[in-house]
Short mmCIF file of C-alpha atoms in Angstrom, two decimals:
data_model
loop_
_atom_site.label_atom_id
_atom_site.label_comp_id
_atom_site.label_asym_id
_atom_site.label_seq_id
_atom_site.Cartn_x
_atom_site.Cartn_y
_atom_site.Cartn_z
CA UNK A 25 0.29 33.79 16.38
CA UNK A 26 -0.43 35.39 13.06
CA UNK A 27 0.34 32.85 9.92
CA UNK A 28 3.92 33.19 8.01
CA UNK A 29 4.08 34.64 4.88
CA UNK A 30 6.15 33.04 2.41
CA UNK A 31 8.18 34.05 -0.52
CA UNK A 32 6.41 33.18 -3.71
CA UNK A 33 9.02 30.46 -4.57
CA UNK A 34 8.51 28.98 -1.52
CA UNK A 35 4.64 28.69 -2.05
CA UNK A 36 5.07 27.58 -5.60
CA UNK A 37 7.83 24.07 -4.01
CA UNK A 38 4.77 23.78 -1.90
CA UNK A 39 2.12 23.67 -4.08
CA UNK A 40 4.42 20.99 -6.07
CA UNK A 41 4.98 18.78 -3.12
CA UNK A 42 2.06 18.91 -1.98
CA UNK A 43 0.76 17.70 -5.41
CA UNK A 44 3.50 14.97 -4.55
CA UNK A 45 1.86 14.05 -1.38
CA UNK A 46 -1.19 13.06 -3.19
CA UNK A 47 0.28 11.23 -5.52
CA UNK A 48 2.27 9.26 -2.86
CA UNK A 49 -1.08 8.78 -0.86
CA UNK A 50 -3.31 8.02 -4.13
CA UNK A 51 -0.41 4.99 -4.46
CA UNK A 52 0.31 3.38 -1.62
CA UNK A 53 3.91 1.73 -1.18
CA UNK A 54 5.30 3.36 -4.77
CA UNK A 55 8.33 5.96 -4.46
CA UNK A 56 7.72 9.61 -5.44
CA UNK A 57 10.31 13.05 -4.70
CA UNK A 58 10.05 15.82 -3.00
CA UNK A 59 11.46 18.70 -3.78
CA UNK A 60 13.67 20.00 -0.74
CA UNK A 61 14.06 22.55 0.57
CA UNK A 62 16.71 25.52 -1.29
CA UNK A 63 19.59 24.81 1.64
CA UNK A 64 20.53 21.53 2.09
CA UNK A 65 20.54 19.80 5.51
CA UNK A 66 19.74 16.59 7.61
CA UNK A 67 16.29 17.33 7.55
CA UNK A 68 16.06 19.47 4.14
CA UNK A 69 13.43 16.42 3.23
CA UNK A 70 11.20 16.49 6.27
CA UNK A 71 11.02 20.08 6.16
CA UNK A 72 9.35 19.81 2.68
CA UNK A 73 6.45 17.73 4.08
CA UNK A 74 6.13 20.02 7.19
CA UNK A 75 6.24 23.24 4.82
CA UNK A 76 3.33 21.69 3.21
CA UNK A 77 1.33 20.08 5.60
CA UNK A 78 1.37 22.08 8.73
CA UNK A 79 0.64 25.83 9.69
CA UNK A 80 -0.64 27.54 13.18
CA UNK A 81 -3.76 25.73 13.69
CA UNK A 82 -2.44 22.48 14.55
CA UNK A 83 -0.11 20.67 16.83
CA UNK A 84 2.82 17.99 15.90
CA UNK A 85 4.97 16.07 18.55
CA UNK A 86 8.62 14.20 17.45
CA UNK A 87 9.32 10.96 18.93
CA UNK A 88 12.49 8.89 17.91
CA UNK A 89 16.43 9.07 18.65
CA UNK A 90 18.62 11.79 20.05
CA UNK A 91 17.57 14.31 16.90
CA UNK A 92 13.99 14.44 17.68
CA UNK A 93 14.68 17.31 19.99
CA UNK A 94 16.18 19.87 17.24
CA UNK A 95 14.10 18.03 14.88
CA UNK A 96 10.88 19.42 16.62
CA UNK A 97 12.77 22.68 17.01
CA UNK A 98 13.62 23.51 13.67
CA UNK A 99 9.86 22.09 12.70
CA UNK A 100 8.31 24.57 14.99
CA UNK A 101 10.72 27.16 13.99
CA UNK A 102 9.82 26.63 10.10
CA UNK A 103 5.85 26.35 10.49
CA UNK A 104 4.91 27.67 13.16
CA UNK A 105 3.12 25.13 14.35
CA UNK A 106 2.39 24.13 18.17
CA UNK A 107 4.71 21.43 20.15
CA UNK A 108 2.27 18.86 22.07
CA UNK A 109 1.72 15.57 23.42
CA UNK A 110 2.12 12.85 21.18
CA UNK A 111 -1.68 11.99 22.36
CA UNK A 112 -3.01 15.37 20.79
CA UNK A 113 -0.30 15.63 17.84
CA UNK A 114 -2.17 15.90 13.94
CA UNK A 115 1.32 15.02 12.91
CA UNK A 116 4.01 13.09 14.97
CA UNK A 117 7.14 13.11 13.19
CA UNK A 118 9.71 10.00 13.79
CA UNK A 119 13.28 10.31 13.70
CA UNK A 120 14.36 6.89 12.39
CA UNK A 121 11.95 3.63 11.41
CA UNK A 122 10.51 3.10 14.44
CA UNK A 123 7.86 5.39 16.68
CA UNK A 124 9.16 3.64 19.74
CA UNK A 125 5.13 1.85 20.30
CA UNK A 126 3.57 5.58 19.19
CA UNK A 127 1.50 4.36 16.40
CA UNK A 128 -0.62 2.55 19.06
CA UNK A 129 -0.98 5.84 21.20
CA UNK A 130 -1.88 8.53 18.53
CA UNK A 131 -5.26 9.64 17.63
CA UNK A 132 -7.56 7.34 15.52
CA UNK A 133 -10.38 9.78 14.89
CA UNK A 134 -13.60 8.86 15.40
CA UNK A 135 -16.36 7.48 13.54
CA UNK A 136 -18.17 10.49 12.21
CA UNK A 137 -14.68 12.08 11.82
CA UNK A 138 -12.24 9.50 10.74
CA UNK A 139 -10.03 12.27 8.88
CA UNK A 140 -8.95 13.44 12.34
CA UNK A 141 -6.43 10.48 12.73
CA UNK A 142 -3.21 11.74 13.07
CA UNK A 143 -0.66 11.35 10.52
CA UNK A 144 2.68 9.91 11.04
CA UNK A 145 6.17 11.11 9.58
CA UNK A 146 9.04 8.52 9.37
CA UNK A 147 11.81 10.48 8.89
CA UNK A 148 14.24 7.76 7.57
CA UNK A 149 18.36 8.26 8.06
CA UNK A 150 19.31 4.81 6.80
CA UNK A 151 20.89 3.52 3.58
CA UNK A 152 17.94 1.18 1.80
CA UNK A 153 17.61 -2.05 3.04
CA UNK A 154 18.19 -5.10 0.46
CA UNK A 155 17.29 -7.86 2.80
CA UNK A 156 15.05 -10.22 1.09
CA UNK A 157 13.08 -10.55 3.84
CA UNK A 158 11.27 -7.29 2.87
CA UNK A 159 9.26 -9.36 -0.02
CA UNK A 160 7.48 -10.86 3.16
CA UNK A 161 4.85 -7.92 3.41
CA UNK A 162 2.25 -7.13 0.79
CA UNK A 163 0.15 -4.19 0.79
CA UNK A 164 -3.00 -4.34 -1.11
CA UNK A 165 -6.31 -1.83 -0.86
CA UNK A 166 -7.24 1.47 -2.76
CA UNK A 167 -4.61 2.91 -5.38
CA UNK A 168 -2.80 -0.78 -5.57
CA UNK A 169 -4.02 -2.51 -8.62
CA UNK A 170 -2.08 -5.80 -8.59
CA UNK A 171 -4.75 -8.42 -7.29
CA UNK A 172 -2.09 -10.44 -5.34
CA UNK A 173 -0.80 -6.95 -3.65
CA UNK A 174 2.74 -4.98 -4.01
CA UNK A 175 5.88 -5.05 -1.66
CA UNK A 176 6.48 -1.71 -0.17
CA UNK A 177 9.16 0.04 -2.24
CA UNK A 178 11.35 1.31 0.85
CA UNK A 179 12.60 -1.91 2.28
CA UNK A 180 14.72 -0.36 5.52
CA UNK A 181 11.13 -0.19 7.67
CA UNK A 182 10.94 -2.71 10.27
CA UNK A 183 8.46 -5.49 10.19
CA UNK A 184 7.20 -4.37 13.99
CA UNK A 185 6.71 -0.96 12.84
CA UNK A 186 4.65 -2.14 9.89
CA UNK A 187 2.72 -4.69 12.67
CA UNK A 188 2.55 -1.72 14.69
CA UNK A 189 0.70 0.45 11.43
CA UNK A 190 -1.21 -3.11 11.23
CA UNK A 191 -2.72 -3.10 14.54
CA UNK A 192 -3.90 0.77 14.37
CA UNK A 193 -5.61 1.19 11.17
CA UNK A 194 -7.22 -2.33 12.23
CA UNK A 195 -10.64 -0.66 12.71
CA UNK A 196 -10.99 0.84 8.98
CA UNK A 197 -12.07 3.88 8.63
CA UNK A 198 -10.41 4.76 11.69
CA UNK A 199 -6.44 5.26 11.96
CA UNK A 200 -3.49 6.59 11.00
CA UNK A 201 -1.87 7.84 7.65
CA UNK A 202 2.16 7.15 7.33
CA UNK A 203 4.56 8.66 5.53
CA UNK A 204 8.25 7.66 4.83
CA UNK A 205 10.91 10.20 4.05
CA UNK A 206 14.24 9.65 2.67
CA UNK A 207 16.68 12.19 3.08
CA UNK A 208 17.24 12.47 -0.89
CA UNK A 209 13.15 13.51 -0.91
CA UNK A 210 11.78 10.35 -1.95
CA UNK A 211 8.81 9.66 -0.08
CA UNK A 212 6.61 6.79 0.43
CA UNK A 213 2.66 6.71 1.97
CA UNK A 214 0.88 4.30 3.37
CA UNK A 215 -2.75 5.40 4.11
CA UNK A 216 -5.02 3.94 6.93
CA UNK A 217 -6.99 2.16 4.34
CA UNK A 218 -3.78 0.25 3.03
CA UNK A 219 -3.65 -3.21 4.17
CA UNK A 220 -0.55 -4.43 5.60
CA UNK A 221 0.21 -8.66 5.24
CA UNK A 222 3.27 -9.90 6.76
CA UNK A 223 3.99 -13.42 5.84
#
């Protein structure tokens, strides 16, 4: 299948949110925005990541509740890119905050090619979470300056989903990369060299 062409307004949004993406990635567990997509929708948000990060040449899988079906529908629709196993996904996209025990069956990469982890994409439908119970986990590693560590700014993830990210990105530099989408755009990353403490 040939690659899309996209109107130039489309590939300048993308060019800004994918400068987003680094930003969200250079500083793990701090809140950045998307800009989403020009018609609103329930998945306006996670569209703007896929836009951005996917094309032709690789595969994604959705996992999750009853809308990862037309979620991985209107993904494939939108990029172009190829429907697979959650085994061989680059991207597996999550509808809701947890992957169901997925983070434990994606790819790691390998040792000479750690970047070929796959990257995971909560796509969040909850209000925030205010439960205090959320200053439990600390993140600390690269991009987090504060020597005692940071609580992750989106508090509605589940602590097993965060053990789950724990317990894959165990063997630094192999892993995965996570990011959290709100529907409003805002976006959170936690990298595979981010370490996750849950107290």
């Amino acid at each position: 299948m040939p690659p899309r062409m996209l109107p130039s307004n489309d590939i300048v949004r993308n060019q800004r949110n994918f400068r987003v993406l680094l930003q969200a990635m250079s500083h793990p567990g701090r809140l950045f925005r998307l800009r989403a997509l020009e018609s609103p929708g329930t998945h306006a948000a996670v569209l703007a990541v896929a836009e951005c990060l996917l094309d032709h040449e690789v595969g994604f899988a959705s996992v999750g509740r009853d809308s990862a079906s037309p979620l991985a529908a209107v993904i494939a629709a939108a990029t172009g890119a190829r429907n697979t196993g959650v085994s061989e996904a680059d991207f597996l996209f999550i509808a809701g905050a947890e992957g169901l025990g997925t983070a434990g069956r994606v790819r790691r990469g390998s040792i000479d090619y750690p970047d070929t982890g796959a990257t995971l994409v909560y796509c969040l439908d909850a209000p925030p979470n205010r439960d205090p119970g959320h200053f439990r986990i600390r993140l600390s590693g690269p991009g987090i300056c504060e020597a005692e560590g940071i609580a992750p700014a989106m508090r509605e993830i589940p602590a097993a989903e965060l053990r789950e990210l724990q317990t894959a990105n165990a063997d630094y530099p192999l892993g995965v990369d996570a990011l959290f989408v709100r529907p409003n755009g805002e976006v959170m990353a936690l990298p595979r060299s981010t370490r996750i403490r849950l107290r």
